[in-house]
Amino acid sequence: MTAYRYPSGPLLGDYARAAAGLVLTAIPPLLLPLSPWVSLPLAVAAGLFVLFAARTAQRHVTVIEMDDNGIHARGPLGGSIPWEHLAKVRLNYYSTRRDRGLGWMQLRLKGTGAGESVRIESTLEGFDEIAERVAEVARRRGIGMTDTTVSNFAALGIDAESEPQGFMTEAYPTSQLSSREALSRDIPGREAPTREAQ
């Protein structure tokens, strides 16, 4: 079994952003006599920064484990999916810039059983390896995916197209580019990550 964790560097940055946001939104109403029209939006913004900090802490303590039997998220709001139960795969891309030059991916997996769900972000160490294994299982099981999900796998250099029934391949392609490189570089002949239509 292989274990994967979110690196501390990006997490520390998220903690710093959450703290700065709370300082700017939670302290002014405590120190200054503000009208409800000002204090209410600040309170809502402070709540969002609290949720962001909680989400960062959740990723900090989460460990993703993968073996021949399935994939498991150990930690708060974790989950477990045996490969034989994998039923739905969705890979979304979220951009932080209008030109979609920078962003991150989120891999959502669901199984056939109750509570069988795992969510992984591309900042996870070993994300490419996990995505490639998920695509291989999905191809083998004939799991259908949206065009957006297939395109986002392609942006990582991973073929996620389902195999025709009765057709077997000897091997599946290995990703030649890390997710961080794929999200930050324009590569001739390689599709760019695609945002899922809401």
C-alpha angles and dihedrals in degrees: 000000000000122000125208129192137187110257116250096231099070091038092056088051091052091049089052092050092049091050093048091049092051091049091053097044108029103040101053094062089051095051104032133052099243129176119248089251089064102032095050096058089045090052091051091049091048090053090053091052089050090053090048091052091048091050090050091051090049091055090045093062098035120105120193114211126191131184140148091286101052149294126290135190110208113199142046112345088006127154144185133225125186109218090239089059097049107126109156133035125184127174115189130186122213118193126208093195134056091237089053089235095135131031145104139258130233122204115205120191129185131186133203094255130079113275093009101138135122128186121195131180124213092243087075113109107249094021092140092054092050093046091051092050092048091051091050092052092045092051092048093049094043093238111175119231135189119259089247092056092048090049092050091051088050089054087061091049092255125132108221098168112129116248117242114256112274093017118117129186126205095224142356125234120267119230110251097191131055119238092246091055093045091053096048104040136063107226121193110241094012122106119241120237112273128217116234112246111246 
